[in-house]
Amino acid sequence: MSFTHRCWAEIDLDALRGNLAWLRYRIGPQKKILTVVKADAYGHGLRQVAALLMQAGTDIFGVANLQEARDIRSVGRGFPILMLGACLPDEVETAVKDNVMPTLSTIAEARAFSATAARLGKSVQAHLKVDTGMGRLGAPVDAVPKLLAAVDRLPHLRVTGLYTHYAAAEDDAAYSRRQRRAFEKLVQQLARDGRGFDFIHANNSAALLHEPDAMCNLARPGLLVYGVLPPGRRRAPALLKRHLRPALSLKCRVALVKTIEPGASLSYGRSFVASRRMRVATLTAGYGDGYLRSGSGSARVLVGGRLCSVLGRITMDQLMVDVSRVRAQPGDEAVLIGKQGRAEITAQQLAQWCGTVPWEILTAITYRVPRLYCGGSAA
Ligand SMILES: *Cc1c(COP(=O)(O)O)cnc(C)c1O
């Protein structure tokens, strides 16, 4: 084909490999690691990322649906997969057949899995989730001992993992401590009753940075694997910035450069009106690529190695930036996330400009944007 891309993502597999290696070093040799690859591996491309993480030594994968589990299996067999959401009633059979470990919160779910496994002549390993304050999934802490005793009596089902999820590990130290203490107490109580687990886990990326995890033997990071720091009031240790590298860059091109006069307005809704003569570049990306419209008037883009302000509304396929102070011409590369020269825009920074979180920035990148891989050895 004799054309290039208009908007694309570059995924550095060596960065992913380095991030996983560093996280393993940080959690220590006694603990295992579950890498979260839901939502197309946070927009990085599930198959390629899963293959790389298998080579780089992940122990378990975390997914949000059964198709993701199948995509993982299509590039490598035998890796345990934990479904992080609750399975729908009509998903139970496929989960059992595909050997995907479910997350259980209720006896009804456990019974459905046990019965389905019996019918299929299989046995299911499951993780039981404890709600220590997230309020989304999991059994209330006090209800867990009785629930577990009941689940343990079901045939064809074995609870091999116990876990919980922090609601505000990046912001709220006191609340996180309460969640952690409640979980610790439960784990200790169950241990006194002789009930141990192969896997005990709680720590997402923010908790890995901020919460002790003595009672856990499995870490459960997503965002950090991709080299992006969770934002929040609790400050991440500075050394992280040196050891983790963002794996994804998002780029587009300058399609047109023009000069506008004072009083000229730009884009839909005319939210921007020029107060001076300025040079404006039209770029080949928009919200149809996942560059969020909420960045209109606040986001910045790298052109010519400098930060250039987004002017007016971001449209579906194009956006405009102020290039008055840089050299720019049609065909030039523009960086929406990533480095250009010595300047860098992180997903976290773009999220701030858009009034959202880096998780949404990454998973918003649409199907239209080709993912180009470099480094490592992809599937
Ligand atoms: C998504 C998810 C994670 C990973 O969260 P990060 O903040 O990206 O590290 C961990 N645990 C559960 C249950 C999740 O749903």
XYZ file of N, CA, C and O and ligand atoms in Angstrom, residues 34 36 38 42 84 129 136 163-165 202-206 220-224 230 359, ligand 1:
103
model
N -0.393 -11.673 38.832
C -1.519 -11.781 37.902
C -1.545 -10.474 37.108
O -1.689 -9.402 37.691
N -3.287 -7.954 34.583
C -4.651 -7.666 34.146
C -4.603 -7.193 32.691
O -3.921 -6.218 32.370
N -7.551 -6.968 30.654
C -8.913 -6.709 30.182
C -8.921 -5.526 29.205
O -7.955 -4.752 29.143
N -5.769 -3.024 28.019
C -5.761 -1.572 28.220
C -5.469 -0.849 26.902
O -4.730 0.145 26.867
N -12.493 -11.517 36.228
C -12.563 -10.554 37.336
C -13.988 -10.108 37.633
O -14.297 -9.688 38.740
N -14.522 -13.705 46.278
C -14.231 -12.298 46.478
C -14.898 -11.768 47.737
O -16.032 -12.106 48.055
N -18.790 -3.415 44.843
C -19.134 -3.826 43.478
C -19.386 -5.332 43.415
O -20.437 -5.776 42.994
N -9.873 -13.055 47.487
C -9.351 -11.721 47.195
C -10.336 -10.600 47.465
O -11.529 -10.827 47.669
N -9.789 -9.396 47.502
C -10.600 -8.197 47.682
C -10.070 -7.100 46.773
O -9.064 -7.295 46.075
N -10.756 -5.974 46.742
C -10.370 -4.907 45.814
C -10.474 -3.558 46.523
O -11.483 -3.269 47.157
N -4.963 -8.760 46.749
C -5.712 -7.523 46.953
C -5.165 -6.371 46.115
O -5.902 -5.441 45.818
N -3.889 -6.443 45.750
C -3.240 -5.224 45.293
C -3.309 -4.954 43.800
O -2.631 -5.604 43.003
N -4.113 -3.972 43.440
C -4.078 -3.390 42.094
C -2.863 -2.451 42.045
O -2.077 -2.397 42.984
N -2.733 -1.692 40.968
C -1.527 -0.871 40.816
C -1.342 0.108 41.964
O -0.260 0.204 42.555
N -2.394 0.854 42.288
C -2.269 1.877 43.330
C -1.920 1.243 44.676
O -1.077 1.757 45.418
N -1.740 -8.009 41.652
C -2.762 -7.985 40.606
C -2.748 -6.658 39.838
O -3.759 -5.985 39.722
N -1.599 -6.268 39.274
C -1.522 -4.959 38.625
C -2.030 -4.959 37.189
O -1.908 -5.952 36.471
N -2.602 -3.835 36.805
C -2.907 -3.570 35.410
C -2.055 -2.401 34.943
O -0.996 -2.565 34.342
N -2.496 -1.212 35.286
C -1.897 0.026 34.770
C -0.360 0.053 34.826
O 0.291 0.472 33.865
N 0.226 -0.387 35.934
C 1.689 -0.321 36.072
C 2.404 -1.199 35.046
O 3.510 -0.874 34.610
N -0.797 5.315 38.389
C -2.144 5.731 38.775
C -2.087 7.127 39.388
O -1.220 7.391 40.216
N -6.779 5.205 32.705
C -7.417 3.957 32.256
C -8.374 4.244 31.096
O -8.433 3.490 30.131
C -8.882 -3.791 36.588
C -8.616 -4.493 37.848
C -7.324 -4.511 38.391
C -6.168 -3.723 37.819
O -6.270 -2.400 38.218
P -5.109 -1.324 37.949
O -5.535 -0.158 38.725
O -5.101 -1.079 36.482
O -3.850 -1.941 38.427
C -7.115 -5.274 39.529
N -8.128 -5.955 40.096
C -9.382 -5.940 39.615
C -10.445 -6.707 40.306
C -9.672 -5.207 38.483
O -10.925 -5.189 38.007
